[in-house]
Amino acid sequence: MDLVKLRYFYETAKVQNMSHAAKELLISQPALSKAIAQLEEELEMDLFYRNGKRITLNSNGEFLFKRAERIFAEILDLERGLREFREQGNGELSIVTTLPYTFTNILNEFLNFYPTIKYKQVPLSKDNLEQFIEYGKFDLCITTEKLNHPNVEWLPLFNEEIFLTVPSTYPEAKLESVHLSELRSLPFIGLTAEYRFRQLTDNFCQENGYTPEYQVEVEEATTILQLVKNGRGAAFTPETSMNMYDDKIKNVRIENGEFTRTIGLLKHKYTYTTAISKAFIQHCYDYFGNTHK
């Protein structure tokens, strides 16, 4: 089987549009159509349902696509290993994460030791996570959700406490700790309900007989702290995201029990682990061991 034709099929199957796939592959649409027709002739089977420019995979195409995806994942893994040998350990590092503030601090220190690496932060979407789990498309994943899957290994890094953050002008700012029952009249600012951190804090509060009143719901964590600084309400803040040197806010401990979450790494078990990935994993352990004792 011609690997070039298989690549053409694979890219076309992903977008299910001949003209779009041709642009991605930097070839003409007639050349792409001819290559796929030749592949179908070689395999003695049709791979698509065709309806003008719009095409969809038939059962034959779905079978081939799943296996082609694994083939190109293996090629990507091979390229990763060869690139490391060629670049003598500097290379590239791609990490899936939803913890931009925490990860910025980790990466900033890591770059002191490896200033020449190329780094790519990948958002933790459903598709990106699936690509990481199934095919090892990215090097590592930093998350607060332990994932039980035979392809990945969970490496817990740090169990962090969650605090109440209030403007320094609020009465609660004078306290060192507070019970949730004392917060019933407090306006809250938080992420929208789709976010895992919001679900975690809401569940903890509800288990303790309290439901926060959200006056403002946003998509960016940095917006939350800015609004708290401006005196617009309170928020729940994980330990690694707290600013201890901002006199406009105060972080207050919650008395209702263990209000925590765990930051960890997901590492793929079956793809090539580069030296730079191994160094980053060790750096994460060192970072939390030294910075958050």
Tab-separated table of C-alpha atoms in Angstrom:
chain	number	residue	atom	x	y	z
A	1	MET	CA	0.000	0.000	0.000
A	2	ASP	CA	1.307	3.440	-0.991
A	3	LEU	CA	1.864	5.497	2.176
A	4	VAL	CA	1.349	8.782	0.300
A	5	LYS	CA	-2.078	7.684	-0.947
A	6	LEU	CA	-2.932	6.469	2.557
A	7	ARG	CA	-2.008	9.926	3.909
A	8	TYR	CA	-4.242	11.540	1.286
A	9	PHE	CA	-7.102	9.288	2.322
A	10	TYR	CA	-6.490	9.955	6.016
A	11	GLU	CA	-6.460	13.744	5.677
A	12	THR	CA	-9.538	13.679	3.439
A	13	ALA	CA	-11.406	11.436	5.866
A	14	LYS	CA	-10.705	13.862	8.718
A	15	VAL	CA	-12.322	16.863	7.002
A	16	GLN	CA	-14.720	14.903	4.735
A	17	ASN	CA	-14.356	17.470	1.978
A	18	MET	CA	-12.170	17.045	-1.115
A	19	SER	CA	-11.445	20.731	-1.734
A	20	HIS	CA	-10.567	21.420	1.923
A	21	ALA	CA	-8.325	18.367	2.100
A	22	ALA	CA	-6.569	19.359	-1.130
A	23	LYS	CA	-5.749	22.787	0.346
A	24	GLU	CA	-4.381	21.180	3.509
A	25	LEU	CA	-2.251	18.775	1.467
A	26	LEU	CA	-1.106	21.507	-0.959
A	27	ILE	CA	-2.185	19.554	-4.035
A	28	SER	CA	-4.911	20.098	-6.615
A	29	GLN	CA	-8.349	18.617	-6.028
A	30	PRO	CA	-8.227	16.530	-9.272
A	31	ALA	CA	-4.867	15.052	-8.147
A	32	LEU	CA	-6.325	14.197	-4.757
A	33	SER	CA	-9.431	12.608	-6.270
A	34	LYS	CA	-7.280	10.563	-8.632
A	35	ALA	CA	-5.016	9.342	-5.788
A	36	ILE	CA	-7.964	8.225	-3.666
A	37	ALA	CA	-9.594	6.535	-6.669
A	38	GLN	CA	-6.323	4.651	-7.269
A	39	LEU	CA	-6.241	3.595	-3.597
A	40	GLU	CA	-9.835	2.321	-3.820
A	41	GLU	CA	-8.953	0.427	-6.992
A	42	GLU	CA	-5.904	-1.111	-5.310
A	43	LEU	CA	-7.980	-2.153	-2.270
A	44	GLU	CA	-10.888	-3.265	-4.477
A	45	MET	CA	-13.415	-1.380	-2.342
A	46	ASP	CA	-15.068	2.013	-2.088
A	47	LEU	CA	-14.138	4.071	0.964
A	48	PHE	CA	-16.608	6.978	0.815
A	49	TYR	CA	-20.223	7.833	0.176
A	50	ARG	CA	-20.030	10.671	-2.355
A	51	ASN	CA	-22.515	13.516	-2.608
A	52	GLY	CA	-20.938	16.236	-4.726
A	53	LYS	CA	-18.068	17.884	-2.832
A	54	ARG	CA	-19.351	16.480	0.445
A	55	ILE	CA	-18.155	12.975	1.229
A	56	THR	CA	-18.586	10.667	4.236
A	57	LEU	CA	-16.858	7.460	5.190
A	58	ASN	CA	-18.628	4.177	4.542
A	59	SER	CA	-17.958	1.119	6.722
A	60	ASN	CA	-14.860	0.227	4.647
A	61	GLY	CA	-13.526	3.757	5.064
A	62	GLU	CA	-14.180	3.779	8.812
A	63	PHE	CA	-12.249	0.518	9.174
A	64	LEU	CA	-9.278	1.905	7.202
A	65	PHE	CA	-9.388	5.315	8.924
A	66	LYS	CA	-9.047	3.855	12.435
A	67	ARG	CA	-6.015	1.848	11.405
A	68	ALA	CA	-4.497	4.696	9.408
A	69	GLU	CA	-4.807	6.879	12.484
A	70	ARG	CA	-2.718	4.392	14.447
A	71	ILE	CA	-0.155	4.163	11.645
A	72	PHE	CA	0.357	7.920	11.491
A	73	ALA	CA	0.469	8.133	15.285
A	74	GLU	CA	3.328	5.615	15.192
A	75	ILE	CA	5.074	7.675	12.508
A	76	LEU	CA	4.681	10.792	14.660
A	77	ASP	CA	6.148	8.888	17.608
A	78	LEU	CA	9.091	7.745	15.460
A	79	GLU	CA	9.697	11.304	14.250
A	80	ARG	CA	9.684	12.495	17.881
A	81	GLY	CA	12.412	10.023	18.802
A	82	LEU	CA	14.528	10.768	15.723
A	83	ARG	CA	14.186	14.513	16.295
A	84	GLU	CA	15.500	14.095	19.829
A	85	PHE	CA	18.609	12.271	18.606
A	86	ARG	CA	19.137	14.899	15.914
A	87	GLU	CA	18.751	17.855	18.287
A	88	GLN	CA	20.681	16.256	21.162
A	89	GLY	CA	17.975	16.427	23.797
A	90	ASN	CA	16.743	19.983	23.269
A	91	GLY	CA	13.834	19.245	20.968
A	92	GLU	CA	10.188	20.097	21.501
A	93	LEU	CA	7.691	19.679	24.307
A	94	SER	CA	3.923	19.640	23.785
A	95	ILE	CA	1.720	19.615	26.885
A	96	VAL	CA	-2.052	19.446	27.224
A	97	THR	CA	-3.244	21.509	30.198
A	98	THR	CA	-6.074	23.605	31.654
A	99	LEU	CA	-3.897	25.160	34.369
A	100	PRO	CA	-2.303	28.132	32.577
A	101	TYR	CA	-1.333	30.092	35.716
A	102	THR	CA	0.264	27.130	37.477
A	103	PHE	CA	1.885	25.867	34.324
A	104	THR	CA	3.358	29.275	33.454
A	105	ASN	CA	5.263	29.202	36.747
A	106	ILE	CA	6.472	25.629	36.180
A	107	LEU	CA	7.560	26.335	32.609
A	108	ASN	CA	9.264	29.603	33.520
A	109	GLU	CA	11.617	27.786	35.886
A	110	PHE	CA	12.093	24.862	33.474
A	111	LEU	CA	13.261	27.247	30.742
A	112	ASN	CA	16.107	28.346	33.022
A	113	PHE	CA	17.555	24.839	32.610
A	114	TYR	CA	16.450	24.189	29.002
A	115	PRO	CA	16.340	27.612	27.284
A	116	THR	CA	16.441	26.222	23.729
A	117	ILE	CA	13.428	23.893	23.803
A	118	LYS	CA	10.378	24.678	21.716
A	119	TYR	CA	7.251	24.534	23.819
A	120	LYS	CA	3.620	24.176	22.747
A	121	GLN	CA	0.688	24.461	25.165
A	122	VAL	CA	-2.382	22.543	23.971
A	123	PRO	CA	-5.870	23.241	25.409
A	124	LEU	CA	-7.481	20.298	27.213
A	125	SER	CA	-10.396	19.724	24.834
A	126	LYS	CA	-12.184	16.409	24.413
A	127	ASP	CA	-10.576	15.865	21.005
A	128	ASN	CA	-7.046	16.729	22.188
A	129	LEU	CA	-7.387	14.464	25.211
A	130	GLU	CA	-8.578	11.612	22.972
A	131	GLN	CA	-5.635	12.144	20.614
A	132	PHE	CA	-3.270	12.030	23.592
A	133	ILE	CA	-4.812	8.919	25.151
A	134	GLU	CA	-5.327	6.861	22.014
A	135	TYR	CA	-2.306	7.839	19.958
A	136	GLY	CA	0.141	9.719	22.212
A	137	LYS	CA	-0.046	12.772	19.955
A	138	PHE	CA	1.297	15.066	22.706
A	139	ASP	CA	4.088	14.513	25.232
A	140	LEU	CA	2.287	14.981	28.548
A	141	CYS	CA	-0.955	16.177	30.090
A	142	ILE	CA	-1.183	18.281	33.267
A	143	THR	CA	-4.608	18.018	34.854
A	144	THR	CA	-6.523	17.791	38.118
A	145	GLU	CA	-8.513	14.759	36.997
A	146	LYS	CA	-7.128	11.259	37.495
A	147	LEU	CA	-7.897	9.200	34.414
A	148	ASN	CA	-8.209	5.431	34.530
A	149	HIS	CA	-7.208	4.176	31.087
A	150	PRO	CA	-4.829	1.346	30.117
A	151	ASN	CA	-2.865	3.656	27.784
A	152	VAL	CA	-1.923	6.282	30.374
A	153	GLU	CA	-0.246	6.498	33.778
A	154	TRP	CA	-1.345	8.983	36.465
A	155	LEU	CA	1.509	10.710	38.312
A	156	PRO	CA	0.164	12.771	41.250
A	157	LEU	CA	2.255	15.883	41.899
A	158	PHE	CA	0.609	18.036	44.543
A	159	ASN	CA	-2.515	18.067	46.702
A	160	GLU	CA	-3.465	21.729	46.949
A	161	GLU	CA	-5.862	23.464	49.302
A	162	ILE	CA	-8.668	25.678	48.019
A	163	PHE	CA	-9.176	29.037	49.750
A	164	LEU	CA	-11.820	31.739	49.889
A	165	THR	CA	-10.494	34.899	48.230
A	166	VAL	CA	-12.155	38.191	49.171
A	167	PRO	CA	-11.425	41.889	48.597
A	168	SER	CA	-9.377	43.363	51.419
A	169	THR	CA	-12.302	45.703	52.179
A	170	TYR	CA	-14.641	42.794	53.083
A	171	PRO	CA	-15.151	41.889	56.772
A	172	GLU	CA	-14.018	38.313	55.985
A	173	ALA	CA	-10.567	39.698	55.101
A	174	LYS	CA	-9.886	40.192	58.809
A	175	LEU	CA	-10.325	36.459	59.461
A	176	GLU	CA	-7.738	33.685	59.187
A	177	SER	CA	-10.423	31.055	58.556
A	178	VAL	CA	-14.140	30.960	57.883
A	179	HIS	CA	-17.014	28.439	57.948
A	180	LEU	CA	-19.147	28.107	54.823
A	181	SER	CA	-22.265	28.902	56.840
A	182	GLU	CA	-20.878	32.424	57.301
A	183	LEU	CA	-20.861	33.079	53.533
A	184	ARG	CA	-24.588	32.947	52.768
A	185	SER	CA	-24.897	36.642	51.897
A	186	LEU	CA	-21.609	36.825	49.997
A	187	PRO	CA	-21.755	37.440	46.201
A	188	PHE	CA	-19.482	35.043	44.282
A	189	ILE	CA	-17.519	35.269	41.057
A	190	GLY	CA	-16.599	31.998	39.367
A	191	LEU	CA	-16.169	29.957	36.241
A	192	THR	CA	-19.240	28.745	34.381
A	193	ALA	CA	-20.793	25.449	35.490
A	194	GLU	CA	-19.143	23.453	32.668
A	195	TYR	CA	-15.708	23.769	34.253
A	196	ARG	CA	-14.387	20.969	36.460
A	197	PHE	CA	-13.116	23.376	39.132
A	198	ARG	CA	-16.552	24.984	39.448
A	199	GLN	CA	-18.151	21.533	39.761
A	200	LEU	CA	-15.618	20.569	42.431
A	201	THR	CA	-16.237	23.660	44.554
A	202	ASP	CA	-20.017	23.503	44.122
A	203	ASN	CA	-20.092	19.850	45.181
A	204	PHE	CA	-17.983	20.528	48.261
A	205	CYS	CA	-20.212	23.425	49.299
A	206	GLN	CA	-23.427	21.477	48.745
A	207	GLU	CA	-22.095	18.542	50.762
A	208	ASN	CA	-21.662	21.014	53.603
A	209	GLY	CA	-25.165	22.480	53.305
A	210	TYR	CA	-24.229	25.628	51.395
A	211	THR	CA	-24.798	26.803	47.809
A	212	PRO	CA	-22.782	29.828	46.567
A	213	GLU	CA	-24.706	32.693	44.955
A	214	TYR	CA	-22.852	33.496	41.736
A	215	GLN	CA	-23.314	37.072	40.661
A	216	VAL	CA	-20.778	36.779	37.842
A	217	GLU	CA	-19.783	33.674	35.817
A	218	VAL	CA	-16.847	33.898	33.402
A	219	GLU	CA	-14.652	31.739	31.148
A	220	GLU	CA	-11.229	32.995	32.278
A	221	ALA	CA	-9.741	32.486	35.751
A	222	THR	CA	-7.683	35.681	35.450
A	223	THR	CA	-10.922	37.659	35.098
A	224	ILE	CA	-12.168	36.267	38.408
A	225	LEU	CA	-9.235	37.548	40.465
A	226	GLN	CA	-9.349	40.924	38.746
A	227	LEU	CA	-13.020	41.344	39.665
A	228	VAL	CA	-12.295	40.275	43.252
A	229	LYS	CA	-9.514	42.885	43.408
A	230	ASN	CA	-12.037	45.455	42.204
A	231	GLY	CA	-14.333	44.598	45.114
A	232	ARG	CA	-17.056	42.892	43.042
A	233	GLY	CA	-17.318	39.695	45.066
A	234	ALA	CA	-15.575	36.626	46.480
A	235	ALA	CA	-14.140	33.557	44.786
A	236	PHE	CA	-12.665	30.143	45.506
A	237	THR	CA	-8.976	30.009	44.606
A	238	PRO	CA	-6.643	26.976	44.479
A	239	GLU	CA	-3.382	27.331	46.363
A	240	THR	CA	-1.132	27.396	43.289
A	241	SER	CA	-3.101	30.302	41.806
A	242	MET	CA	-3.008	32.530	44.865
A	243	ASN	CA	-1.167	35.851	44.839
A	244	MET	CA	0.269	36.252	48.325
A	245	TYR	CA	1.640	39.736	47.649
A	246	ASP	CA	-1.492	41.542	46.496
A	247	ASP	CA	-2.765	43.796	49.285
A	248	LYS	CA	-6.127	44.268	47.546
A	249	ILE	CA	-7.224	40.699	48.305
A	250	LYS	CA	-7.075	38.224	51.199
A	251	ASN	CA	-7.023	34.431	51.010
A	252	VAL	CA	-8.957	32.842	53.867
A	253	ARG	CA	-8.862	29.160	54.866
A	254	ILE	CA	-12.133	27.165	54.767
A	255	GLU	CA	-12.931	25.353	58.053
A	256	ASN	CA	-15.344	22.722	56.710
A	257	GLY	CA	-12.859	19.915	56.193
A	258	GLU	CA	-10.464	18.917	53.444
A	259	PHE	CA	-11.198	21.319	50.591
A	260	THR	CA	-8.518	20.240	48.105
A	261	ARG	CA	-7.743	19.049	44.595
A	262	THR	CA	-4.802	17.076	43.203
A	263	ILE	CA	-2.582	18.310	40.381
A	264	GLY	CA	-1.001	15.488	38.407
A	265	LEU	CA	0.584	14.413	35.146
A	266	LEU	CA	-0.799	11.959	32.630
A	267	LYS	CA	1.977	10.089	30.819
A	268	HIS	CA	1.389	7.769	27.875
A	269	LYS	CA	2.581	4.224	28.524
A	270	TYR	CA	3.289	3.109	24.963
A	271	THR	CA	4.801	6.040	23.075
A	272	TYR	CA	8.432	7.089	23.075
A	273	THR	CA	9.250	9.269	26.081
A	274	THR	CA	11.852	11.836	25.100
A	275	ALA	CA	14.652	12.901	27.412
A	276	ILE	CA	13.153	16.384	27.602
A	277	SER	CA	9.814	14.884	28.712
A	278	LYS	CA	11.567	12.895	31.433
A	279	ALA	CA	13.385	16.043	32.550
A	280	PHE	CA	10.114	17.970	32.670
A	281	ILE	CA	8.436	15.274	34.793
A	282	GLN	CA	11.310	15.414	37.292
A	283	HIS	CA	11.160	19.212	37.241
A	284	CYS	CA	7.460	19.092	38.157
A	285	TYR	CA	8.229	16.895	41.166
A	286	ASP	CA	11.044	19.235	42.195
A	287	TYR	CA	8.937	22.349	41.652
A	288	PHE	CA	6.111	21.246	43.929
A	289	GLY	CA	8.532	19.735	46.422
A	290	ASN	CA	10.502	22.963	46.735
A	291	THR	CA	7.864	25.625	46.157
A	292	HIS	CA	4.828	24.149	47.954
A	293	LYS	CA	6.111	22.316	51.000
